[in-house]
């Protein structure tokens, strides 16, 4: 039987700022895209069970990437300045997006696009003398879209 599951080597992630892809940020160690749902229970008189509903609260996750150049530090500085509402950052370039492409053996290549990512605490991680320098970027966003081919 042919293997239909995919591994990380069949997944390509890219981060873009405005319409420009961060070309030097390619050493992604992991990405997580989590759809955040919540359930609501409501009880009514005369009914024996709670009624259920669900709501969508956006997307969250994390991106782990190793530094391949100073561009990762420039990117972190950009995130900081954007959060500070730095007037030198144009609105056209302020949006940070991530696209993950999953390539299946049957030729299907769905993409998940996370738009307008907002970041929590992030910074360089230097684990030790024999570890690569990297950064973990926990994020939140309003939505993620699945695009199929």
XYZ file of C-alpha atoms in Angstrom:
149
model
C 0.000 0.000 0.000
C 1.331 3.417 -0.929
C 1.905 5.810 1.977
C -0.537 8.698 1.851
C 0.527 10.537 4.993
C 3.047 13.344 4.772
C 5.984 14.369 6.929
C 7.440 17.756 7.666
C 9.720 17.538 4.640
C 6.616 17.840 2.459
C 5.529 21.081 4.128
C 6.850 24.476 3.070
C 6.150 27.598 5.133
C 6.714 31.204 4.141
C 6.176 34.423 6.038
C 5.446 37.650 4.197
C 5.332 41.282 5.212
C 2.940 43.220 3.044
C 3.526 41.753 -0.402
C 7.178 40.844 0.233
C 8.193 37.301 1.191
C 10.813 37.048 3.935
C 13.115 35.053 1.643
C 15.924 34.562 4.144
C 13.643 33.041 6.783
C 13.507 29.444 5.548
C 14.847 27.302 8.425
C 11.444 26.567 9.945
C 11.665 23.955 12.681
C 7.939 23.761 13.330
C 4.662 25.501 12.690
C 1.380 25.135 14.528
C -1.963 26.369 13.236
C -4.730 25.940 15.782
C -8.364 26.805 15.145
C -9.701 28.188 18.429
C -13.266 27.155 19.201
C -15.350 27.507 22.331
C -18.571 25.809 23.318
C -21.518 27.451 24.991
C -23.976 25.624 27.255
C -27.340 27.160 28.028
C -30.100 25.670 30.149
C -33.786 26.405 29.758
C -36.785 25.767 31.978
C -38.662 22.609 31.125
C -35.694 21.024 29.311
C -33.674 18.136 30.745
C -30.329 18.836 29.038
C -28.225 21.850 28.213
C -28.364 23.209 24.686
C -24.976 23.363 22.985
C -23.490 25.796 20.550
C -20.003 26.572 19.345
C -18.225 29.739 18.301
C -15.026 30.439 16.426
C -12.510 32.580 18.324
C -9.815 32.913 15.668
C -6.523 31.162 15.118
C -3.432 30.786 17.254
C -0.182 28.891 17.091
C 3.563 29.240 16.963
C 6.342 29.322 14.423
C 9.841 28.171 15.322
C 12.603 29.298 12.990
C 16.402 29.277 13.198
C 18.392 32.376 12.345
C 20.143 32.206 8.971
C 21.009 35.896 8.808
C 20.422 39.159 10.620
C 17.058 39.371 8.850
C 15.395 37.401 11.644
C 16.444 40.108 14.115
C 15.256 42.814 11.707
C 11.914 40.967 11.542
C 11.673 40.887 15.361
C 12.418 44.598 15.469
C 9.700 45.186 12.877
C 7.179 43.287 15.051
C 8.171 45.425 18.043
C 7.934 48.703 16.127
C 4.578 47.721 14.630
C 3.230 46.980 18.127
C 4.493 50.402 19.222
C 2.603 52.005 16.310
C 5.811 53.403 14.832
C 4.759 56.042 12.255
C 7.609 55.063 9.900
C 5.898 51.726 9.164
C 3.533 52.084 6.231
C 0.144 50.476 6.607
C 0.662 48.664 3.302
C 3.614 46.744 4.775
C 2.332 46.307 8.329
C 0.436 43.060 7.763
C 2.337 39.824 8.426
C 0.988 36.645 6.816
C 2.061 33.006 6.788
C 1.370 30.410 4.125
C 1.945 26.697 4.700
C 1.812 24.373 1.676
C 1.274 20.657 2.235
C 2.303 18.394 -0.673
C 0.607 14.978 -0.699
C 1.836 11.996 -2.761
C -1.334 12.079 -4.886
C -0.490 15.604 -6.086
C -2.879 17.498 -3.825
C -1.309 20.682 -2.426
C -3.606 22.419 0.034
C -2.373 25.680 1.494
C -3.307 27.270 4.785
C -2.997 31.051 4.829
C -2.910 32.850 8.182
C -3.441 36.569 7.622
C -2.512 39.554 9.749
C -0.661 37.686 12.487
C -0.236 39.356 15.873
C 2.560 38.101 18.107
C 2.977 37.385 21.799
C 6.322 37.454 23.627
C 9.157 36.481 21.280
C 12.915 36.706 21.186
C 16.110 34.870 20.322
C 16.710 31.511 21.963
C 20.318 30.440 22.459
C 20.050 26.965 23.956
C 23.742 26.303 24.348
C 27.092 26.067 22.653
C 25.980 23.241 20.382
C 22.499 24.617 19.566
C 21.362 26.774 16.702
C 20.092 30.244 17.502
C 16.401 30.493 16.817
C 13.197 32.186 17.788
C 9.736 30.999 18.707
C 6.962 33.287 17.479
C 3.648 32.574 19.216
C 0.874 34.291 17.296
C -2.845 34.966 17.085
C -4.922 35.917 14.085
C -8.556 36.474 13.248
C -8.756 33.708 10.657
C -6.958 31.159 8.502
C -8.120 30.093 5.070
C -7.650 26.705 3.460
C -6.997 26.876 -0.279
C -7.170 23.626 -2.245
C -5.855 22.818 -5.702
